[in-house]
Coordinates of C-alpha atoms in Angstrom, one line a residue:
M1 CA 0.0 0.0 0.0
N2 CA 1.6 3.3 -1.0
D3 CA 2.1 6.2 1.3
S4 CA 0.0 8.7 -0.7
G5 CA -2.9 6.2 -0.5
D6 CA -2.4 5.8 3.3
R7 CA -2.7 9.5 3.8
Q8 CA -6.2 9.6 2.2
I9 CA -7.8 6.6 3.8
G10 CA -8.5 8.2 7.1
G11 CA -10.5 11.0 5.6
R12 CA -12.5 8.6 3.4
I13 CA -13.3 6.3 6.5
K14 CA -14.5 9.3 8.5
R15 CA -16.7 10.6 5.6
L16 CA -18.3 7.1 5.1
R17 CA -18.9 6.8 8.9
R18 CA -20.5 10.2 9.0
L19 CA -22.7 9.5 6.0
R20 CA -23.9 6.4 7.7
K21 CA -24.4 8.4 11.0
L22 CA -22.2 6.0 12.9
A23 CA -20.3 6.9 16.1
Q24 CA -16.6 6.1 16.2
A25 CA -17.2 3.7 19.1
D26 CA -19.9 1.8 17.1
L27 CA -17.7 1.4 14.1
A28 CA -14.7 0.4 16.2
A29 CA -16.8 -2.2 17.9
A30 CA -18.0 -3.6 14.6
L31 CA -14.4 -3.8 13.3
G32 CA -13.0 -5.3 16.6
I33 CA -10.6 -2.4 17.3
S34 CA -10.6 0.2 19.9
A35 CA -12.2 3.6 19.4
S36 CA -8.9 5.4 20.1
Y37 CA -7.2 3.3 17.4
L38 CA -10.0 4.2 14.9
N39 CA -9.6 7.8 15.8
L40 CA -5.9 7.7 15.0
I41 CA -6.7 6.0 11.7
E42 CA -9.2 8.7 10.8
H43 CA -6.6 11.3 11.5
N44 CA -4.0 9.5 9.4
R45 CA -1.8 8.8 12.4
R46 CA -1.8 5.0 12.0
K47 CA -1.5 2.8 8.9
V48 CA -4.3 0.5 7.9
T49 CA -3.4 -3.1 7.6
V50 CA -4.7 -5.1 4.6
P51 CA -7.1 -7.3 6.7
L52 CA -8.5 -4.2 8.4
L53 CA -8.8 -2.4 5.1
F54 CA -10.9 -5.3 3.7
A55 CA -13.0 -5.4 6.9
I56 CA -13.7 -1.6 6.7
A57 CA -14.6 -1.9 3.0
G58 CA -16.9 -4.9 3.7
H59 CA -18.6 -3.0 6.5
F60 CA -19.5 -0.1 4.2
G61 CA -20.2 -2.2 1.2
V62 CA -17.5 -0.6 -1.0
E63 CA -14.5 -1.9 -2.9
P64 CA -11.2 -1.7 -1.0
G65 CA -9.7 0.3 -3.9
E66 CA -12.3 3.0 -3.3
L67 CA -10.7 3.7 0.1
V68 CA -7.1 3.6 -1.2
D69 CA -7.5 5.7 -4.4
S70 CA -5.8 9.0 -3.8
D71 CA -7.0 12.4 -4.9
D72 CA -3.4 13.8 -4.7
G73 CA -3.4 14.5 -8.4
R74 CA -6.4 16.8 -8.3
L75 CA -5.0 18.6 -5.2
L76 CA -1.6 18.9 -6.8
G77 CA -3.1 20.3 -10.0
D78 CA -5.1 22.9 -8.1
L79 CA -2.0 23.9 -6.1
M80 CA 0.0 24.2 -9.3
E81 CA -2.6 26.4 -10.8
A82 CA -2.7 28.6 -7.7
F83 CA 1.1 29.0 -7.5
G84 CA 1.1 29.9 -11.2
D85 CA -0.5 33.2 -10.3
D86 CA 1.6 36.3 -10.9
I87 CA 1.6 37.1 -7.2
F88 CA 4.0 34.2 -6.7
A89 CA 6.3 35.1 -9.7
D90 CA 9.2 36.1 -7.4
S91 CA 8.7 33.3 -4.8
D92 CA 10.9 30.7 -6.6
V93 CA 8.6 27.9 -5.4
T94 CA 9.4 24.8 -7.4
N95 CA 7.1 22.2 -8.7
L96 CA 8.8 19.6 -6.5
E97 CA 8.1 21.8 -3.4
I98 CA 4.4 22.1 -4.4
R99 CA 4.3 18.3 -4.9
D100 CA 5.8 17.7 -1.5
L101 CA 3.2 20.0 0.1
A102 CA 0.3 18.2 -1.5
Q103 CA 1.6 14.8 -0.5
A104 CA 3.0 15.4 2.9
N105 CA 0.5 18.0 4.2
P106 CA -2.8 17.7 2.2
A107 CA -4.8 19.5 4.9
A108 CA -2.4 22.5 4.8
A109 CA -2.5 22.4 1.0
R110 CA -6.3 22.6 1.0
A111 CA -6.2 25.5 3.5
I112 CA -3.8 27.3 1.1
L113 CA -6.3 26.8 -1.7
K114 CA -9.2 28.2 0.4
L115 CA -7.0 31.2 1.2
Y116 CA -6.2 31.7 -2.4
D117 CA -9.9 31.4 -3.3
R118 CA -10.6 34.2 -0.8
Y119 CA -7.8 36.3 -2.3
R120 CA -9.2 36.0 -5.8
A121 CA -12.7 36.9 -4.5
V122 CA -11.4 40.0 -2.7
T123 CA -9.3 41.2 -5.7
K124 CA -11.9 40.5 -8.3
P125 CA -12.8 43.7 -10.1
G126 CA -16.0 45.3 -8.8
T127 CA -16.0 43.3 -5.6
A128 CA -16.6 45.2 -2.4
S129 CA -14.0 45.0 0.4
P130 CA -14.9 42.3 3.0
A131 CA -14.1 45.0 5.7
A132 CA -17.0 47.1 4.5
P133 CA -20.1 47.3 6.8
G134 CA -22.5 44.5 5.9
A135 CA -20.2 42.9 3.4
E136 CA -20.8 39.2 2.8
P137 CA -17.9 36.8 3.5
F138 CA -16.2 35.5 0.4
H139 CA -16.7 31.8 0.2
L140 CA -16.8 31.3 -3.6
A141 CA -19.8 29.0 -3.2
T142 CA -19.6 27.5 -6.7
D143 CA -16.0 26.3 -6.0
A144 CA -17.2 25.0 -2.6
I145 CA -20.0 23.0 -4.4
S146 CA -17.6 21.6 -6.9
D147 CA -15.3 20.4 -4.1
F148 CA -18.4 19.0 -2.2
L149 CA -19.5 17.0 -5.2
Q150 CA -15.9 15.8 -5.8
E151 CA -15.6 14.7 -2.1
N152 CA -18.7 12.6 -2.4
A153 CA -17.8 11.2 -5.9
N154 CA -21.1 12.9 -7.0
H155 CA -23.0 10.0 -5.6
F156 CA -25.6 10.3 -2.8
P157 CA -27.1 6.9 -1.7
T158 CA -29.8 8.4 0.5
L159 CA -31.1 10.5 -2.4
E160 CA -31.0 7.5 -4.8
A161 CA -33.1 5.5 -2.2
A162 CA -35.6 8.3 -1.8
A163 CA -35.9 8.7 -5.6
E164 CA -36.5 4.9 -6.0
R165 CA -39.2 4.9 -3.4
M166 CA -41.0 7.9 -5.1
R167 CA -40.5 6.5 -8.6
A168 CA -42.1 3.2 -7.5
D169 CA -45.2 5.0 -6.3
I170 CA -45.3 7.3 -9.3
D171 CA -45.1 4.3 -11.8
R172 CA -48.1 2.5 -10.2
S173 CA -50.6 4.5 -12.2
G174 CA -49.4 3.0 -15.5
D175 CA -49.4 6.3 -17.3
S176 CA -46.4 7.9 -18.9
F177 CA -43.9 9.3 -16.4
E178 CA -44.8 12.9 -17.1
A179 CA -48.5 12.3 -16.6
A180 CA -47.9 10.1 -13.6
L181 CA -45.6 12.7 -12.0
R182 CA -48.3 15.3 -12.3
S183 CA -50.8 13.0 -10.8
Y184 CA -48.5 12.1 -7.9
L185 CA -47.9 15.8 -7.1
F186 CA -51.7 16.4 -7.1
N187 CA -52.8 13.3 -5.2
V188 CA -50.0 13.2 -2.6
M189 CA -49.2 16.8 -2.1
G190 CA -52.2 18.6 -3.5
V191 CA -50.1 20.5 -6.0
E192 CA -51.5 21.1 -9.5
V193 CA -49.0 21.6 -12.3
Q194 CA -49.8 24.0 -15.1
L195 CA -48.0 25.5 -18.1
A196 CA -48.2 29.3 -18.0
S197 CA -46.8 32.5 -19.4
L198 CA -44.4 33.6 -16.7
P199 CA -42.5 36.8 -16.4
H200 CA -39.3 37.0 -18.5
G201 CA -36.5 35.0 -16.9
I202 CA -38.7 33.0 -14.6
A203 CA -38.8 29.2 -15.5
R204 CA -40.9 28.0 -12.6
Q205 CA -43.2 29.6 -10.0
F206 CA -45.0 28.1 -7.0
D207 CA -48.2 29.6 -6.0
A208 CA -48.5 28.4 -2.4
A209 CA -51.9 30.0 -1.7
R210 CA -53.5 28.1 -4.6
Q211 CA -51.1 25.1 -4.5
R212 CA -50.2 25.5 -8.1
L213 CA -46.9 24.9 -9.7
L214 CA -46.5 27.1 -12.8
V215 CA -44.0 26.1 -15.4
S216 CA -43.0 28.4 -18.2
D217 CA -44.6 27.4 -21.5
L218 CA -41.4 28.6 -23.3
L219 CA -39.3 25.8 -22.0
P220 CA -38.2 22.7 -23.9
P221 CA -40.2 19.6 -22.8
E222 CA -37.3 17.9 -21.1
S223 CA -36.5 21.1 -19.1
A224 CA -40.1 21.5 -18.0
L225 CA -40.3 17.9 -16.8
F226 CA -37.0 18.3 -14.9
L227 CA -38.3 21.4 -13.1
V228 CA -41.4 19.5 -12.0
A229 CA -39.2 16.7 -10.7
H230 CA -37.0 19.2 -9.0
H231 CA -39.9 20.8 -7.1
L232 CA -40.9 17.3 -5.9
G233 CA -37.3 16.7 -4.8
Q234 CA -37.3 19.9 -2.8
A235 CA -40.7 19.2 -1.2
A236 CA -40.4 15.4 -0.5
A237 CA -36.7 14.9 0.3
G238 CA -36.0 17.9 2.5
P239 CA -34.8 15.8 5.5
E240 CA -32.4 13.8 3.4
I241 CA -31.0 16.9 1.7
A242 CA -30.6 18.7 5.1
G243 CA -28.8 15.6 6.5
I244 CA -26.3 15.5 3.7
I245 CA -25.6 19.3 4.1
A246 CA -25.3 19.0 7.8
A247 CA -22.7 16.2 7.5
S248 CA -20.7 18.2 5.0
S249 CA -17.8 20.6 5.5
L250 CA -19.5 23.3 3.3
P251 CA -18.7 26.9 4.5
E252 CA -21.4 29.2 5.8
G253 CA -23.0 31.8 3.6
D254 CA -24.4 30.9 0.1
A255 CA -22.9 27.4 -0.2
P256 CA -25.5 25.4 1.9
A257 CA -28.4 27.0 0.0
L258 CA -26.8 26.3 -3.3
A259 CA -26.0 22.8 -2.2
G260 CA -29.7 22.3 -1.4
N261 CA -30.6 23.3 -4.9
V262 CA -27.9 21.0 -6.4
L263 CA -29.1 18.1 -4.3
A264 CA -32.7 18.6 -5.3
A265 CA -31.5 18.6 -8.9
Y266 CA -29.6 15.4 -8.2
L267 CA -32.8 13.8 -6.9
A268 CA -34.8 15.1 -9.9
A269 CA -32.3 13.4 -12.3
A270 CA -32.6 10.2 -10.2
L271 CA -36.4 10.4 -10.6
V272 CA -36.3 11.0 -14.4
M273 CA -33.5 8.5 -15.0
P274 CA -33.8 5.8 -12.3
Y275 CA -30.4 4.3 -11.4
A276 CA -30.8 0.6 -12.4
P277 CA -32.6 1.2 -15.8
F278 CA -30.3 4.1 -16.6
L279 CA -27.1 2.1 -15.9
R280 CA -28.5 -0.8 -18.0
A281 CA -29.2 1.6 -20.8
C282 CA -25.7 3.0 -20.6
R283 CA -24.3 -0.5 -20.9
D284 CA -26.7 -1.7 -23.6
Y285 CA -26.3 1.4 -25.7
R286 CA -22.6 1.9 -24.9
Y287 CA -23.1 5.4 -23.5
D288 CA -24.8 6.7 -26.6
I289 CA -25.9 9.9 -25.1
E290 CA -28.5 11.0 -27.6
R291 CA -30.1 7.6 -27.7
I292 CA -30.3 7.4 -23.9
A293 CA -31.7 11.0 -23.9
R294 CA -34.5 9.9 -26.1
R295 CA -35.1 6.8 -24.0
F296 CA -35.7 8.8 -20.8
G297 CA -37.0 12.1 -22.2
A298 CA -34.0 14.0 -21.0
S299 CA -31.6 16.5 -22.5
F300 CA -28.0 15.9 -23.6
E301 CA -26.7 17.8 -20.6
Q302 CA -29.0 16.0 -18.2
V303 CA -27.8 12.6 -19.4
C304 CA -24.2 13.6 -19.2
H305 CA -24.6 14.7 -15.6
R306 CA -26.5 11.5 -14.7
M307 CA -23.7 9.4 -16.1
T308 CA -21.2 10.9 -13.7
T309 CA -23.4 9.8 -10.7
L310 CA -23.2 6.1 -11.4
Q311 CA -21.0 5.1 -8.5
R312 CA -23.1 2.6 -6.6
P313 CA -20.8 -0.1 -5.1
G314 CA -21.1 -3.3 -7.1
A315 CA -23.1 -1.5 -9.8
S316 CA -21.0 1.4 -11.0
G317 CA -20.6 3.0 -14.4
I318 CA -17.5 4.3 -16.1
P319 CA -15.5 6.8 -13.9
L320 CA -16.1 10.0 -16.0
H321 CA -15.1 13.6 -15.9
L322 CA -17.4 16.4 -17.0
V323 CA -16.7 20.0 -17.8
R324 CA -19.1 22.8 -19.0
T325 CA -17.7 26.0 -20.5
D326 CA -19.0 28.9 -22.4
I327 CA -17.6 30.3 -25.6
A328 CA -15.4 32.7 -23.6
G329 CA -13.7 29.8 -21.8
N330 CA -15.5 30.3 -18.4
I331 CA -15.8 26.9 -16.8
S332 CA -19.1 26.7 -14.9
K333 CA -19.2 23.0 -14.0
R334 CA -16.3 20.7 -13.4
F335 CA -16.1 17.2 -11.9
S336 CA -13.6 14.4 -12.4
L337 CA -13.5 10.8 -11.6
S338 CA -11.4 9.9 -14.6
G339 CA -8.2 11.4 -13.1
I340 CA -7.9 14.3 -15.5
H341 CA -7.4 17.7 -13.9
I342 CA -9.8 20.4 -14.7
P343 CA -8.7 24.0 -13.9
R344 CA -10.1 25.4 -10.7
H345 CA -9.7 29.1 -11.5
S346 CA -9.0 29.6 -15.2
G347 CA -9.9 28.4 -18.7
A348 CA -8.6 25.0 -19.8
C349 CA -6.1 24.2 -22.5
P350 CA -7.3 25.6 -25.9
R351 CA -6.4 22.2 -27.4
W352 CA -9.2 20.5 -25.4
N353 CA -12.0 19.4 -27.7
V354 CA -14.5 21.1 -25.3
Y355 CA -13.5 24.3 -27.1
A356 CA -13.2 22.9 -30.6
A357 CA -16.8 21.7 -30.3
F358 CA -17.9 25.3 -30.8
L359 CA -16.6 25.1 -34.4
S360 CA -19.1 22.3 -35.2
P361 CA -22.3 23.1 -33.2
E362 CA -24.3 20.2 -31.9
R363 CA -22.0 17.6 -33.4
I364 CA -20.0 15.1 -31.3
N365 CA -16.3 16.0 -31.3
I366 CA -14.0 13.1 -30.3
Q367 CA -10.5 13.4 -29.0
L368 CA -7.7 11.2 -27.7
S369 CA -5.7 13.4 -25.4
Q370 CA -2.5 13.0 -23.4
M371 CA -1.6 15.1 -20.4
P372 CA 2.0 16.2 -19.7
D373 CA 2.3 13.4 -17.1
G374 CA 1.7 10.8 -19.9
Q375 CA -1.9 9.9 -18.9
R376 CA -4.2 9.4 -21.8
Y377 CA -7.9 10.1 -21.9
F378 CA -10.8 9.6 -24.3
C379 CA -13.0 12.6 -24.5
I380 CA -16.2 13.7 -26.3
A381 CA -17.6 17.2 -26.5
R382 CA -20.7 18.8 -27.9
T383 CA -22.2 22.3 -27.9
I384 CA -25.7 22.9 -26.5
A385 CA -27.9 25.9 -26.9
K386 CA -30.2 27.2 -24.2
G387 CA -33.1 29.7 -24.7
D388 CA -36.8 30.1 -24.8
Y389 CA -39.1 28.4 -27.4
R390 CA -40.1 31.6 -29.1
Y391 CA -39.3 33.6 -32.2
N392 CA -36.0 35.6 -32.0
A393 CA -35.3 34.4 -28.4
P394 CA -31.7 35.0 -27.3
R395 CA -29.6 31.9 -27.1
R396 CA -26.8 30.9 -24.7
Y397 CA -24.2 28.6 -26.2
M398 CA -22.1 26.2 -24.0
S399 CA -20.0 23.1 -24.6
I400 CA -20.2 19.9 -22.6
G401 CA -17.1 17.8 -22.3
L402 CA -17.3 14.2 -21.0
G403 CA -14.5 11.7 -20.9
C404 CA -12.7 8.7 -19.3
A405 CA -9.3 7.2 -18.9
I406 CA -8.2 5.5 -22.1
H407 CA -8.7 2.0 -20.8
H408 CA -12.5 2.6 -20.5
A409 CA -12.8 4.0 -24.0
R410 CA -14.0 0.8 -25.7
E411 CA -17.1 0.9 -23.4
M412 CA -18.3 4.0 -25.3
I413 CA -19.7 3.8 -28.7
Y414 CA -17.8 6.9 -29.8
S415 CA -14.5 5.0 -29.8
D416 CA -15.6 2.7 -32.6
G417 CA -13.1 2.8 -35.5
M418 CA -10.5 4.7 -33.5
D419 CA -6.9 3.5 -32.9
L420 CA -6.7 3.8 -29.1
T421 CA -3.2 2.3 -28.8
G422 CA -1.2 4.4 -31.3
D423 CA -0.1 8.0 -31.3
S424 CA -1.4 9.1 -34.7
Q425 CA -4.7 10.5 -33.3
L426 CA -3.2 11.7 -30.0
V427 CA -3.6 15.4 -29.1
P428 CA -1.1 16.7 -26.4
I429 CA -3.0 18.9 -24.0
G430 CA -2.4 20.5 -20.7
V431 CA -4.3 22.0 -17.8
G432 CA -3.4 25.7 -18.3
C433 CA -0.5 27.5 -19.8
R434 CA 0.9 28.7 -16.5
I435 CA 1.4 25.1 -15.2
C436 CA 1.9 23.3 -18.5
P437 CA 5.5 22.3 -19.3
R438 CA 4.9 21.9 -23.1
L439 CA 7.3 24.6 -24.4
E440 CA 6.8 23.6 -28.0
C441 CA 3.1 24.4 -28.0
G442 CA 2.1 27.0 -30.6
Q443 CA -1.0 28.0 -28.7
R444 CA 0.7 29.2 -25.5
A445 CA -0.9 32.4 -24.0
H446 CA 1.6 32.6 -21.1
P447 CA 5.0 31.1 -20.3
P448 CA 5.1 28.5 -17.5
A449 CA 5.0 30.1 -14.1
D450 CA 8.4 28.8 -13.0
H451 CA 10.3 30.0 -16.2
R452 CA 11.2 33.2 -17.9
F453 CA 11.4 33.7 -21.7
A454 CA 14.2 35.3 -23.6
L455 CA 13.9 36.7 -27.1
D456 CA 16.5 36.0 -29.8
P457 CA 16.9 39.1 -32.0
T458 CA 18.0 36.9 -34.9
N459 CA 15.1 34.4 -34.8
R460 CA 11.4 34.9 -34.3
P461 CA 9.7 31.7 -33.1
E462 CA 6.2 30.8 -34.2
S463 CA 5.1 31.1 -30.6
L464 CA 6.6 34.0 -28.5
Y465 CA 6.7 31.6 -25.5
G466 CA 8.1 28.7 -27.5
R467 CA 11.7 29.5 -26.6
I468 CA 12.0 29.7 -22.8
G469 CA 15.1 30.8 -21.0

């Protein structure tokens, strides 16, 4: 068992114990060890023997590898990105020193990231000083939510169980899911669902006095259905959602409220796309997103999101990463189980197909990519357009990227006909220019953070940063 894995096991055991609402003494008794010994393990002060590792995995119903797998790579990437900021230009911090920090002191490394997040929020143009009277604390709730989902592998068993119970009741009517969902809301909660002309920018409105759920008649059918399921999730799974948030390490401020909305959306997806049938469809159709979307009456983006949640022990899908960006390169959603690092604060490498997808709207763009560390990934990307169903409605264009480690590529239909072992179709990519060591790249926007460039007056390179001193 390697040392980096040892340093992560304690935190994973503690998280699993808290999710199951187990006291340390109860878990220790079940494992046949003392509570003090378990406390040392959870704080990474004692190594876990192989027999104990298997006992812990068996108690929680997970694979032993799920406890050992390290997230050092993601933490290291985030640190590299942070130390690539210009404020550290004269610090002479080396990549080796950053790696040592991530591996030897992960708690301190995460604290540095939180401090850097706060710094960015304070220095963001147009942001009020936190010292100003009445100013809100800077928690960067969206980053906190991304970390929260990553820590939970974007899988919440209590919400899956709640969705399965509700879906079983909904399906008893024998009607289509949409009709049965409306009937369920009316019969069980007294809420009537109606399509309506709502004020501009309002997708859904709940009239509590009349117990009416009004859904905008300008929405695509799959969006309208999802919003109805989302309302049910908020109303029926409040205790489960509150319990997950209470057991989390989310900061105060906006993050808990945003997490509640995200978890209600998670439950909505689990209602529309039930776990077992959805996983079966993914395997039968080999992750053909558009075919699966038609099967469940969902959108392309909804299916991609749902695919990342298939982490049930003994019945899991491909470990995927997902990124959503706009045409300006702003990343609004990021999650990775594939191992690829997605930038925390800046746009990703321009060679990623998530950007090239904008050149061929609504077509699947396929890419075999290799990161500077040699790891290879199979990635697909497609643009989506969002906007009202009305003439001359403004549209928002985004790109969704989904991918996996190269050894899972054959499980996806998009890999058919591709040479996954050779280098002919391989695209070298990085995380971001400031932490990418590829000096030969012609698309560099910045030199690497730990280098300086020198210009040769007799030769003009294709890329200004291609010749680094």
